[in-house]
Tab-separated table of C-alpha atoms in Angstrom:
chain	number	residue	atom	x	y	z
A	240	MET	CA	-21.471	11.483	-5.422
A	241	ARG	CA	-17.711	11.985	-3.171
A	242	HIS	CA	-16.074	15.600	-3.390
A	243	PHE	CA	-12.608	15.867	-2.484
A	244	ALA	CA	-11.486	19.452	-0.746
A	245	LEU	CA	-7.465	20.824	-0.181
A	246	LEU	CA	-6.767	21.708	2.532
A	247	VAL	CA	-4.031	24.257	1.919
A	248	THR	CA	-1.007	25.900	3.971
A	249	VAL	CA	1.789	26.207	3.229
A	250	ALA	CA	3.291	23.360	5.220
A	251	LEU	CA	0.507	21.128	4.343
A	252	LEU	CA	1.637	21.750	0.254
A	253	VAL	CA	5.498	21.585	1.012
A	254	GLY	CA	5.119	18.486	2.852
A	255	CYS	CA	3.078	16.601	-0.087
A	256	ALA	CA	5.524	18.326	-2.826
A	257	GLY	CA	8.411	16.646	-5.046
A	258	THR	CA	9.467	13.171	-4.436
A	259	PRO	CA	9.413	11.552	-0.927
A	260	THR	CA	12.789	10.857	0.235
A	261	PRO	CA	13.517	7.373	0.237
A	262	THR	CA	13.464	4.978	2.872
A	263	PRO	CA	17.520	4.473	4.797
A	264	THR	CA	18.933	0.897	3.350
A	265	PRO	CA	20.430	-0.687	5.941
A	266	ASP	CA	24.466	1.284	5.645
A	267	ASP	CA	21.857	4.512	6.696
A	268	VAL	CA	20.411	3.111	9.829
A	269	PRO	CA	21.449	4.899	12.921
A	270	THR	CA	23.402	2.679	15.220
A	271	THR	CA	20.847	4.006	18.251
A	272	THR	CA	18.761	1.272	20.090
A	273	GLU	CA	16.613	4.307	20.712
A	274	ALA	CA	13.301	5.226	18.971
A	275	ALA	CA	14.241	8.211	16.262
A	276	ALA	CA	12.140	11.626	18.323
A	277	PRO	CA	8.979	12.448	16.420
A	278	SER	CA	8.555	15.695	14.638
A	279	PRO	CA	7.625	19.026	16.660
A	280	SER	CA	3.968	19.906	16.255
A	281	PRO	CA	3.727	23.409	15.196
A	282	THR	CA	3.469	25.952	18.326
A	283	PRO	CA	0.224	27.328	18.815
A	284	GLU	CA	-1.376	25.478	16.426
A	285	THR	CA	-2.596	26.745	12.861
A	286	VAL	CA	-5.562	25.984	11.794
A	287	ALA	CA	-5.678	24.457	8.279
A	288	VAL	CA	-8.540	26.320	5.847
A	289	LYS	CA	-10.032	24.978	2.919
A	290	VAL	CA	-9.496	26.761	-0.317
A	291	TRP	CA	-11.612	25.354	-2.610
A	292	GLU	CA	-13.155	22.102	-3.247
A	293	THR	CA	-14.240	20.760	-6.539
A	294	PRO	CA	-17.175	17.642	-6.933
A	295	ALA	CA	-15.166	14.551	-8.365
A	296	GLU	CA	-15.099	11.172	-7.607
A	297	VAL	CA	-11.857	10.681	-7.150
A	298	LEU	CA	-10.113	6.652	-6.541
A	299	GLY	CA	-7.315	6.319	-4.550
A	300	GLN	CA	-4.389	8.951	-3.681
A	301	PRO	CA	-4.089	12.129	-5.153
A	302	ALA	CA	-0.454	13.463	-6.328
A	303	VAL	CA	1.006	16.458	-5.725
A	304	ALA	CA	3.881	18.726	-7.525
A	305	GLY	CA	4.118	22.303	-7.033
A	306	ASP	CA	1.196	23.615	-8.229
A	307	VAL	CA	-0.598	20.275	-10.033
A	308	ILE	CA	-2.957	17.808	-8.740
A	309	VAL	CA	-3.274	14.491	-10.340
A	310	SER	CA	-6.368	12.317	-9.722
A	311	TYR	CA	-8.002	8.966	-10.725
A	312	LEU	CA	-11.607	9.568	-10.983
A	313	ARG	CA	-14.666	7.780	-11.887
A	314	SER	CA	-16.908	9.938	-14.570
A	315	HIS	CA	-20.389	7.927	-15.351
A	316	ASP	CA	-18.736	4.504	-14.782
A	317	ARG	CA	-15.626	5.041	-16.363
A	318	MET	CA	-12.331	6.098	-15.047
A	319	VAL	CA	-10.665	8.789	-16.051
A	320	LEU	CA	-7.358	10.203	-15.383
A	321	ALA	CA	-7.376	14.104	-14.994
A	322	GLY	CA	-4.784	17.308	-13.370
A	323	PHE	CA	-5.624	20.020	-11.040
A	324	SER	CA	-4.387	23.516	-10.028
A	325	ALA	CA	-3.368	23.430	-7.047
A	326	THR	CA	-4.473	27.174	-6.763
A	327	ASP	CA	-7.922	27.604	-7.265
A	328	GLY	CA	-9.216	23.981	-8.371
A	329	THR	CA	-9.505	24.375	-12.071
A	330	LEU	CA	-9.239	21.448	-14.260
A	331	LEU	CA	-6.602	21.612	-16.339
A	332	TRP	CA	-7.009	18.823	-18.491
A	333	ARG	CA	-8.699	14.965	-18.233
A	334	ARG	CA	-8.235	11.795	-20.112
A	335	ALA	CA	-9.555	8.195	-20.421
A	336	ALA	CA	-7.859	5.943	-18.452
A	337	LYS	CA	-7.729	1.776	-17.695
A	338	PRO	CA	-7.101	0.181	-14.676
A	339	GLY	CA	-4.512	-2.284	-16.448
A	340	PHE	CA	-4.106	-5.937	-15.741
A	341	VAL	CA	-3.265	-5.702	-12.117
A	342	ALA	CA	-4.792	-7.618	-9.265
A	343	PRO	CA	-8.271	-6.406	-8.237
A	344	GLY	CA	-8.336	-4.963	-5.144
A	345	VAL	CA	-5.062	-2.843	-6.123
A	346	GLU	CA	-5.579	0.452	-5.233
A	347	ILE	CA	-5.839	2.808	-8.618
A	348	ALA	CA	-3.497	5.993	-7.585
A	349	PRO	CA	-1.711	7.640	-9.512
A	350	SER	CA	2.834	8.944	-9.308
A	351	ILE	CA	4.344	11.758	-10.636
A	352	VAL	CA	8.416	11.995	-11.827
A	353	GLU	CA	9.698	15.815	-11.683
A	354	HIS	CA	12.294	16.838	-14.895
A	355	GLU	CA	14.068	19.659	-16.031
A	356	GLY	CA	10.789	22.195	-14.499
A	357	ARG	CA	8.297	19.288	-15.755
A	358	THR	CA	5.625	17.544	-14.390
A	359	TRP	CA	5.381	13.972	-15.647
A	360	THR	CA	2.207	11.520	-14.795
A	361	ALA	CA	1.708	7.934	-16.509
A	362	ALA	CA	-1.236	6.144	-17.357
A	363	LEU	CA	-2.429	3.166	-19.407
A	364	ALA	CA	-5.301	4.257	-22.138
A	365	GLY	CA	-6.880	1.703	-24.113
A	366	TRP	CA	-6.159	-1.681	-25.117
A	367	GLU	CA	-6.900	-3.872	-28.401
A	368	GLY	CA	-6.293	-7.429	-28.827
A	369	GLY	CA	-5.268	-7.530	-25.463
A	370	TRP	CA	-2.089	-5.297	-25.455
A	371	HIS	CA	-2.747	-1.945	-23.942
A	372	VAL	CA	-1.050	2.017	-25.186
A	373	VAL	CA	0.691	3.533	-22.094
A	374	ASN	CA	0.852	7.590	-22.026
A	375	LEU	CA	3.394	9.681	-21.023
A	376	ILE	CA	1.020	12.578	-19.664
A	377	ASP	CA	2.043	16.465	-18.830
A	378	ALA	CA	0.441	17.053	-15.264
A	379	ARG	CA	0.352	20.617	-15.918
A	380	THR	CA	-0.853	20.525	-19.803
A	381	GLY	CA	-2.430	17.270	-20.497
A	382	ALA	CA	0.663	17.135	-23.521
A	383	THR	CA	0.551	13.295	-24.655
A	384	VAL	CA	3.193	11.208	-25.449
A	385	THR	CA	2.398	7.838	-27.032
A	386	ALA	CA	4.785	5.041	-26.173
A	387	ASP	CA	5.733	2.584	-28.568
A	388	PRO	CA	5.417	-0.693	-28.451
A	389	THR	CA	2.233	-1.760	-26.350
A	390	VAL	CA	2.305	-3.886	-23.898
A	391	VAL	CA	0.532	-6.119	-20.898
A	392	PRO	CA	0.887	-4.379	-17.478
A	393	TYR	CA	1.207	-7.009	-14.859
A	394	SER	CA	2.055	-3.593	-12.328
A	395	ARG	CA	1.229	0.551	-12.508
A	396	PRO	CA	3.879	2.438	-13.820
A	397	ARG	CA	5.984	4.107	-10.900
A	398	PRO	CA	8.645	6.641	-10.104
A	399	CYS	CA	12.525	4.780	-11.223
A	400	ALA	CA	14.188	3.964	-8.165
A	401	ASP	CA	17.480	5.266	-9.286
A	402	ASP	CA	18.246	9.195	-10.552
A	403	VAL	CA	17.155	8.648	-14.283
A	404	PRO	CA	13.900	10.372	-14.061
A	405	ALA	CA	11.724	7.783	-15.854
A	406	PHE	CA	8.215	5.416	-15.146
A	407	CYS	CA	9.477	2.032	-14.235
A	408	PHE	CA	6.534	-0.996	-14.153
A	409	ARG	CA	6.663	-4.444	-14.719
A	410	GLY	CA	4.582	-5.751	-18.421
A	411	GLN	CA	4.851	-8.063	-21.492
A	412	LEU	CA	6.120	-6.058	-24.587
A	413	ALA	CA	4.191	-6.737	-27.727
A	414	ASP	CA	7.501	-7.057	-29.445
A	415	GLY	CA	8.433	-10.365	-27.828
A	416	GLY	CA	9.631	-11.632	-24.748
A	417	ALA	CA	8.650	-12.471	-21.326
A	418	SER	CA	7.421	-10.210	-18.597
A	419	GLN	CA	10.142	-8.244	-17.841
A	420	PRO	CA	10.877	-4.439	-15.641
A	421	LEU	CA	11.041	-1.823	-17.909
A	422	ARG	CA	10.920	1.860	-18.074
A	423	LEU	CA	9.340	4.312	-19.801
A	424	ALA	CA	11.656	7.584	-20.642
A	425	ILE	CA	11.312	11.224	-20.057
A	426	PRO	CA	10.570	13.465	-22.170
A	427	SER	CA	10.569	10.971	-25.124
A	428	GLY	CA	8.095	8.529	-23.930
A	429	ASP	CA	10.547	5.486	-25.233
A	430	LEU	CA	9.114	2.273	-23.607
A	431	GLY	CA	12.024	-0.778	-23.160
A	432	ALA	CA	13.472	-2.920	-21.104
A	433	ASP	CA	15.109	-1.804	-17.694
A	434	PRO	CA	18.651	-2.281	-17.951
A	435	ALA	CA	19.051	-0.951	-14.292
A	436	ALA	CA	16.787	-3.559	-13.218
A	437	ALA	CA	17.873	-7.228	-11.225
A	438	THR	CA	17.958	-10.382	-13.592
A	439	VAL	CA	15.338	-11.381	-11.970
A	440	ARG	CA	12.892	-14.758	-13.760
A	441	ASP	CA	9.640	-13.713	-14.038
A	442	ALA	CA	8.113	-12.333	-10.661
A	443	ARG	CA	6.366	-10.656	-8.159
A	444	SER	CA	7.746	-7.702	-6.464
A	445	LEU	CA	7.116	-7.628	-2.943
A	446	GLY	CA	8.704	-4.558	-1.645
A	447	VAL	CA	12.137	-2.823	-2.102
A	448	HIS	CA	14.009	-5.851	-2.689
A	449	VAL	CA	11.926	-8.630	-2.275
A	450	PHE	CA	10.128	-10.443	-4.587
A	451	ALA	CA	8.349	-14.073	-5.337
A	452	THR	CA	8.817	-16.299	-8.826
A	453	ASN	CA	5.729	-16.668	-10.580
A	454	ASP	CA	5.710	-20.652	-10.150
A	455	ARG	CA	2.751	-21.271	-8.782
A	456	PRO	CA	2.370	-24.267	-6.420
A	457	TYR	CA	-0.906	-24.707	-7.924
A	458	GLU	CA	0.284	-24.869	-11.850
A	459	GLY	CA	3.524	-27.427	-10.846
A	460	GLY	CA	6.001	-25.268	-10.258
A	461	VAL	CA	7.531	-24.243	-7.697
A	462	GLU	CA	7.460	-20.535	-5.541
A	463	MET	CA	10.973	-19.337	-4.331
A	464	LEU	CA	11.175	-16.224	-2.110
A	465	GLY	CA	14.422	-14.281	-3.341
A	466	TYR	CA	16.140	-10.622	-2.754
A	467	ALA	CA	17.814	-8.610	-5.339
A	468	ASP	CA	20.874	-5.616	-4.312
A	469	ASP	CA	22.414	-3.476	-6.178
A	470	ASP	CA	21.012	-5.223	-9.717
A	471	VAL	CA	22.406	-8.645	-8.513
A	472	VAL	CA	19.916	-11.250	-7.302
A	473	ARG	CA	21.648	-12.207	-3.541
A	474	TRP	CA	19.301	-15.293	-2.683
A	475	GLU	CA	16.243	-17.424	-3.602
A	476	ARG	CA	14.731	-20.129	-1.028
A	477	ARG	CA	11.204	-21.802	-1.519
A	478	TYR	CA	8.621	-19.410	-0.487
A	479	GLN	CA	6.717	-22.659	1.386
A	480	ASP	CA	9.761	-23.424	3.332
A	481	VAL	CA	10.079	-19.589	4.787
A	482	PHE	CA	6.196	-19.449	4.941
A	483	GLY	CA	4.670	-22.923	5.492
A	484	VAL	CA	3.246	-25.885	3.561
A	485	GLY	CA	0.254	-24.090	1.269
A	486	SER	CA	1.567	-21.108	1.441
A	487	SER	CA	1.542	-18.911	-1.844
A	488	SER	CA	2.038	-14.361	-2.206
A	489	ASP	CA	-0.920	-15.045	-3.401
A	490	GLY	CA	-2.439	-15.428	0.061
A	491	GLY	CA	-0.986	-11.500	0.325
A	492	TRP	CA	1.663	-10.480	1.944
A	493	ALA	CA	3.510	-7.382	3.458
A	494	TRP	CA	7.180	-6.928	3.615
A	495	TRP	CA	9.604	-4.032	5.409
A	496	ASP	CA	12.760	-4.652	3.602
A	497	ALA	CA	14.814	-1.204	4.170
A	498	ASN	CA	16.550	-2.266	6.887
A	499	ALA	CA	18.413	-5.325	7.966
A	500	PRO	CA	17.016	-7.933	9.492
A	501	ILE	CA	13.812	-8.046	6.886
A	502	ILE	CA	10.693	-8.404	8.376
A	503	GLY	CA	7.476	-10.074	6.285
A	504	TYR	CA	4.111	-11.330	6.784
A	505	GLY	CA	2.661	-14.384	4.469
A	506	GLY	CA	-0.431	-16.738	5.222
A	507	PRO	CA	-1.877	-19.794	3.123
A	508	ILE	CA	-3.728	-19.947	-0.103
A	509	LEU	CA	-6.227	-22.160	-0.469
A	510	TYR	CA	-5.566	-23.427	-3.910
A	511	ASP	CA	-9.120	-25.167	-4.563
A	512	THR	CA	-12.024	-22.669	-4.321
A	513	PRO	CA	-12.692	-23.357	-0.816
A	514	LYS	CA	-16.220	-24.798	0.029
A	515	ILE	CA	-18.875	-22.562	1.648
A	516	GLY	CA	-18.886	-24.178	5.660
A	517	GLU	CA	-14.960	-24.469	5.596
A	518	ARG	CA	-12.735	-22.527	8.392
A	519	ARG	CA	-9.227	-21.797	8.437
A	520	PRO	CA	-7.302	-20.319	11.598
A	521	LEU	CA	-6.045	-17.006	11.631
A	522	THR	CA	-3.072	-18.181	13.576
A	523	ASP	CA	-2.280	-19.924	10.450
A	524	ASP	CA	-0.299	-16.357	9.812
A	525	LEU	CA	3.164	-15.902	10.156
A	526	LEU	CA	5.549	-13.095	10.372
A	527	VAL	CA	9.237	-13.893	9.775
A	528	ALA	CA	12.601	-11.819	10.160
A	529	LEU	CA	15.645	-13.009	7.559
A	530	ASP	CA	19.014	-12.132	7.293
A	531	PRO	CA	19.305	-9.788	3.726
A	532	ALA	CA	22.865	-11.780	3.103
A	533	THR	CA	21.380	-14.902	2.921
A	534	GLY	CA	17.852	-15.601	3.517
A	535	ALA	CA	18.226	-17.220	6.789
A	536	GLY	CA	15.254	-17.562	9.410
A	537	LEU	CA	16.238	-15.343	12.451
A	538	TRP	CA	12.111	-15.598	14.145
A	539	GLN	CA	9.218	-15.518	13.480
A	540	LEU	CA	5.505	-15.216	15.282
A	541	PRO	CA	3.306	-17.551	14.602
A	542	GLY	CA	-0.421	-16.132	14.261
A	543	GLY	CA	1.949	-12.266	13.071
A	544	THR	CA	0.872	-10.307	10.691
A	545	TYR	CA	-0.004	-6.041	10.130
A	546	CYS	CA	-2.650	-4.533	12.036
A	547	PRO	CA	-5.391	-3.618	11.050
A	548	MET	CA	-5.299	0.599	12.386
A	549	GLU	CA	-2.211	2.739	10.057
A	550	ILE	CA	0.989	2.581	11.658
A	551	ASP	CA	4.614	3.092	11.474
A	552	GLU	CA	6.042	-0.420	11.909
A	553	TRP	CA	9.323	0.594	12.098
A	554	SER	CA	10.504	4.265	12.746
A	555	GLU	CA	13.697	4.215	11.806
A	556	GLY	CA	16.765	3.818	14.341
A	557	SER	CA	13.856	1.926	16.558
A	558	ASP	CA	14.596	-1.489	17.448
A	559	GLN	CA	11.528	-2.651	17.805
A	560	PHE	CA	8.719	-3.590	15.148
A	561	ILE	CA	5.002	-2.696	16.634
A	562	GLY	CA	2.745	-5.892	14.930
A	563	CYS	CA	-0.150	-7.313	15.552
A	564	ARG	CA	-0.673	-11.435	16.757
A	565	PHE	CA	-4.013	-13.410	16.219
A	566	THR	CA	-3.810	-15.493	19.321
A	567	ALA	CA	-7.479	-16.987	18.118
A	568	GLY	CA	-10.165	-16.755	15.234
A	569	GLU	CA	-11.154	-18.641	12.487
A	570	VAL	CA	-11.837	-17.258	8.782
A	571	LEU	CA	-15.456	-18.879	7.839
A	572	PHE	CA	-16.295	-19.182	4.468
A	573	VAL	CA	-20.032	-18.354	3.269
A	574	ALA	CA	-22.451	-17.036	0.608
A	575	GLY	CA	-22.613	-13.719	0.051
A	576	GLU	CA	-25.771	-12.022	-0.752
A	577	ASP	CA	-24.605	-11.792	-4.100
A	578	GLY	CA	-24.450	-15.334	-4.427
A	579	GLU	CA	-20.194	-15.172	-4.471
A	580	LEU	CA	-18.542	-16.546	-1.723
A	581	ASP	CA	-17.333	-14.477	1.557
A	582	THR	CA	-16.421	-14.521	4.549
A	583	GLU	CA	-16.727	-14.001	8.212
A	584	LEU	CA	-14.574	-14.351	10.862
A	585	GLU	CA	-15.107	-15.985	14.270
A	586	GLY	CA	-13.522	-16.579	18.054
A	587	VAL	CA	-11.354	-13.555	16.676
A	588	GLU	CA	-8.126	-12.546	19.600
A	589	ARG	CA	-5.356	-10.492	18.374
A	590	GLU	CA	-3.214	-8.106	20.448
A	591	LEU	CA	-0.549	-5.510	19.503
A	592	VAL	CA	2.920	-5.975	20.362
A	593	ALA	CA	5.866	-4.875	19.882
A	594	ILE	CA	8.475	-7.086	18.978
A	595	GLU	CA	13.188	-6.473	19.760
A	596	VAL	CA	14.025	-7.032	15.788
A	597	ALA	CA	17.326	-8.376	16.639
A	598	THR	CA	15.737	-11.687	18.403
A	599	GLY	CA	11.709	-11.480	17.725
A	600	ARG	CA	11.499	-11.360	21.642
A	601	ILE	CA	7.917	-9.328	22.143
A	602	ARG	CA	8.830	-6.565	25.002
A	603	TRP	CA	4.679	-5.621	25.137
A	604	SER	CA	1.054	-6.465	24.434
A	605	HIS	CA	-1.911	-5.051	24.270
A	606	ALA	CA	-5.273	-6.954	23.676
A	607	MET	CA	-7.004	-5.490	20.539
A	608	SER	CA	-11.375	-5.342	20.068
A	609	PRO	CA	-11.658	-8.644	18.238
A	610	THR	CA	-14.735	-6.307	16.201
A	611	TYR	CA	-11.824	-3.552	15.210
A	612	PHE	CA	-11.894	-3.543	11.463
A	613	VAL	CA	-14.505	-6.121	10.738
A	614	ASP	CA	-16.361	-3.610	9.199
A	615	GLU	CA	-14.208	-1.847	6.357
A	616	PHE	CA	-16.198	1.154	6.171
A	617	GLU	CA	-15.647	1.927	9.547
A	618	ALA	CA	-13.461	4.865	10.749
A	619	ARG	CA	-10.768	4.504	12.606
A	620	GLN	CA	-8.207	7.117	14.172
A	621	LEU	CA	-4.687	7.595	12.696
A	622	SER	CA	-1.380	7.403	14.396
A	623	SER	CA	1.283	8.963	14.522
A	624	GLY	CA	4.845	9.740	16.699
A	625	PRO	CA	5.188	7.946	20.470
A	626	ARG	CA	1.322	6.893	19.809
A	627	VAL	CA	-1.024	4.217	18.677
A	628	VAL	CA	-4.880	4.493	18.751
A	629	MET	CA	-6.402	1.791	18.669
A	630	ARG	CA	-9.894	0.228	19.949
A	631	GLY	CA	-8.543	-2.135	23.703
A	632	GLN	CA	-10.477	-5.002	23.714
A	633	ASP	CA	-13.325	-3.285	25.278
A	634	GLU	CA	-14.292	-1.430	22.000
A	635	SER	CA	-13.017	2.039	23.816
A	636	LEU	CA	-10.399	3.847	22.287
A	637	VAL	CA	-6.776	3.751	23.707
A	638	ILE	CA	-4.535	5.325	23.600
A	639	VAL	CA	-0.755	2.903	23.822
A	640	SER	CA	3.042	4.353	24.135
A	641	ARG	CA	5.463	2.205	21.342
A	642	ASP	CA	7.854	2.973	24.230
A	643	ASP	CA	6.430	0.704	26.749
A	644	GLY	CA	3.144	-0.543	25.913
A	645	ALA	CA	1.406	2.319	28.616
A	646	VAL	CA	-1.956	2.403	28.093
A	647	SER	CA	-4.414	5.825	28.310
A	648	ALA	CA	-7.568	7.489	27.860
A	649	PRO	CA	-7.681	10.363	24.716
A	650	GLU	CA	-8.598	13.666	26.471
A	651	PRO	CA	-11.581	15.259	26.603
A	652	GLY	CA	-12.904	16.502	23.601
A	653	GLU	CA	-9.644	15.071	21.957
A	654	VAL	CA	-9.666	15.383	18.077
A	655	PHE	CA	-8.056	12.903	15.907
A	656	ALA	CA	-7.006	12.378	12.213
A	657	CYS	CA	-9.358	10.081	10.738
A	658	GLU	CA	-9.487	7.886	7.715
A	659	ARG	CA	-12.372	6.042	6.569
A	660	GLU	CA	-12.617	3.494	3.329
A	661	ARG	CA	-13.820	4.352	-0.310
A	662	VAL	CA	-16.387	2.267	-1.715
A	663	GLY	CA	-14.471	0.418	-4.403
A	664	VAL	CA	-14.938	0.138	-8.513
A	665	ARG	CA	-15.841	-1.906	-10.401
A	666	PHE	CA	-13.972	-1.673	-13.631
A	667	ASP	CA	-13.057	-4.852	-16.516
A	668	PHE	CA	-10.184	-7.338	-15.452
A	669	TYR	CA	-9.109	-8.520	-18.617
A	670	SER	CA	-12.354	-9.300	-19.994
A	671	THR	CA	-14.259	-9.403	-16.656
A	672	PRO	CA	-15.516	-7.297	-14.365
A	673	ALA	CA	-13.833	-6.835	-10.967
A	674	GLU	CA	-13.593	-4.965	-8.246
A	675	PHE	CA	-9.875	-2.131	-7.715
A	676	ASN	CA	-9.546	-0.160	-4.073
A	677	ALA	CA	-10.927	2.968	-4.661
A	678	GLY	CA	-8.861	4.429	-1.975
A	679	SER	CA	-9.946	6.156	1.825
A	680	GLU	CA	-10.596	10.315	2.646
A	681	ARG	CA	-9.269	11.537	5.924
A	682	PHE	CA	-10.995	13.640	7.906
A	683	PRO	CA	-11.421	15.262	11.385
A	684	CYS	CA	-12.869	13.402	14.093
A	685	ASP	CA	-13.489	11.933	17.477
A	686	ALA	CA	-13.458	8.911	19.636
A	687	ALA	CA	-16.124	7.566	18.384
A	688	GLY	CA	-14.873	8.139	14.917
A	689	ALA	CA	-17.358	11.267	14.119
A	690	PRO	CA	-16.840	13.843	12.112
A	691	VAL	CA	-15.659	17.089	13.524
A	692	ASP	CA	-14.947	20.751	12.197
A	693	ASP	CA	-12.156	21.284	14.139
A	694	TRP	CA	-8.801	20.701	12.089
A	695	THR	CA	-5.541	22.056	12.638
A	696	LEU	CA	-2.011	21.315	11.261
A	697	ARG	CA	-1.069	19.184	13.891
A	698	ARG	CA	-3.989	16.888	13.481
A	699	SER	CA	-3.681	16.589	9.911
A	700	ARG	CA	-0.010	15.063	10.120
A	701	GLN	CA	-1.506	12.417	12.329
A	702	GLY	CA	-0.558	9.496	11.062
A	703	PRO	CA	2.601	7.857	9.154
A	704	THR	CA	2.367	10.195	5.972
A	705	SER	CA	1.016	14.189	5.605
A	706	SER	CA	-2.568	14.414	5.308
A	707	GLY	CA	-4.613	16.621	3.297
A	708	ILE	CA	-5.407	14.963	0.407
A	709	CYS	CA	-1.656	13.727	0.183
A	710	SER	CA	-2.360	10.992	2.865
A	711	SER	CA	-1.317	7.331	1.944
A	712	SER	CA	-3.925	4.543	1.327
A	713	PRO	CA	-3.203	1.126	1.968
A	714	ALA	CA	-4.450	-1.212	-0.729
A	715	ARG	CA	-7.165	-3.753	0.196
A	716	THR	CA	-8.112	-7.542	-1.388
A	717	ARG	CA	-10.833	-9.313	-1.556
A	718	TRP	CA	-11.307	-13.509	-1.409
A	719	PRO	CA	-11.571	-15.692	-4.283
A	720	PRO	CA	-8.468	-15.079	-6.072
A	721	THR	CA	-9.838	-13.946	-9.613
A	722	GLY	CA	-6.617	-14.522	-11.539
A	723	SER	CA	-1.983	-14.850	-10.785
A	724	THR	CA	-0.641	-12.183	-12.941
A	725	ASP	CA	2.381	-9.919	-11.537
A	726	HIS	CA	1.496	-7.279	-9.482
A	727	PRO	CA	2.014	-4.036	-8.253
A	728	SER	CA	5.267	-3.976	-5.711
A	729	LYS	CA	3.646	-2.239	-3.238
A	730	GLY	CA	2.440	-3.802	-1.325
A	731	SER	CA	-0.520	-5.461	-3.051
A	732	ALA	CA	-2.546	-9.614	-3.586
A	733	VAL	CA	-5.591	-10.705	-4.209
A	734	ALA	CA	-6.509	-12.278	-1.007
A	735	ARG	CA	-9.523	-13.545	1.863
A	736	ALA	CA	-11.578	-10.591	2.567
A	737	SER	CA	-11.405	-8.586	5.900
A	738	GLU	CA	-6.947	-8.185	5.756
A	739	ARG	CA	-5.412	-4.844	4.345
A	740	LEU	CA	-2.484	-5.275	2.224
A	741	GLU	CA	0.336	-2.916	3.999
A	742	ALA	CA	2.367	-0.378	1.467
A	743	PRO	CA	4.852	0.408	3.356
A	744	PHE	CA	6.869	1.690	1.064
A	745	ASP	CA	7.585	5.729	-0.524
A	746	LYS	CA	9.953	4.530	-3.612
A	747	LEU	CA	9.487	1.525	-6.298
A	748	SER	CA	11.620	-0.237	-8.341
A	749	SER	CA	10.799	-1.596	-11.692
A	750	GLY	CA	11.823	-5.089	-10.543
A	751	PRO	CA	12.168	-7.711	-9.694
């Protein structure tokens, strides 16, 4: 059984509480071309102390607001949602919960909305005949309001992007109609169409503004990539015109679409179930930059992809994007130990790259370990500020400067913040068991990834977000796809094994 421990100082709690600061819109982005300076570390360093620990098999990333913690748990192979006191770890309440009809592989994590002195969360409860019950829950008391009508949810309830306190998600109401953006009102629990969402036909969210329609080519449709802003669809383009023949958002995605230009990752999808022995070049992956006003392509990077380690790809105010690129390698489809289709990577060569956002020019690059993150459960050091921590081509840990690509070795005895994936969990997806991402754990570690006892505020803040129990976790996906539905807008999909799908945005809209 896995445990989680809250490492508490005032700074850690303040860093985790409340609603995240929204990602800047294009008008908010500073005009300077220099990367924003990192926040200064506490001086002298303050040791973070463990206040309490409670046995719990945590799923996903717990949500924290003030004196309450909300987390999904696995209990006797069932999924529950529970509230804990952040002061002493006391269990306040627990409710049965379901993962819903989101894609297998997506991380299961709760959200919190604060309104008029109360803290709320929302969860999918039992279902009957395919229709889910959505519960609005007081995070401190467990008092529950059951939403009406029932729904087939295609994404998980998240805080709405506007200033009205509510939960937004996508789904189909039992009283009729197609899939649409929905809003769960606080505190009434009224559930209905989201009037603030852009009018987008049946689609999945790929980011804050970017969406893809559910017209899959293998179903005879034409999948469109689009951009919506201020409740208006600005443009739509054929998905395959952007990412190439055979591509689909079913193959996975990652979008950074809060600035201009918008930058996105996409890869091809094999519509027919691959046969054992088939191969696919990793260099077919593609990173593109588009004009958010028109959708016109500005540049593309063949082999471009998200990085296997969690980094801040595009720092606020920076004119460069940090990404990764495959320069060689193939995905080989093989028979897994359980008889299901599995994948192996062969001949992998990849590099860390700094891309000039305006032109797509590569400013610097550095070769990466070909085996880094092939083992999804290996510990990996987190990056922060001007440093990118990764394993070089010779497998040694190196520190790369974001500014100029200069490489240095860790200091002797240097302590890092590490992250490691939890073992996935299996719950029902429709009527068939499927694996969901259980999230990740963070802990202090050395250059080899081994746990150490030393833990300070500075180390706990390594990585793009605060740590403690407030770290963010990427979504992980698996091959083969088991269905095609709407998916959460937080960078998730059903895709091949050994790949991470980025979750770059803090606050999500209900649509498109």
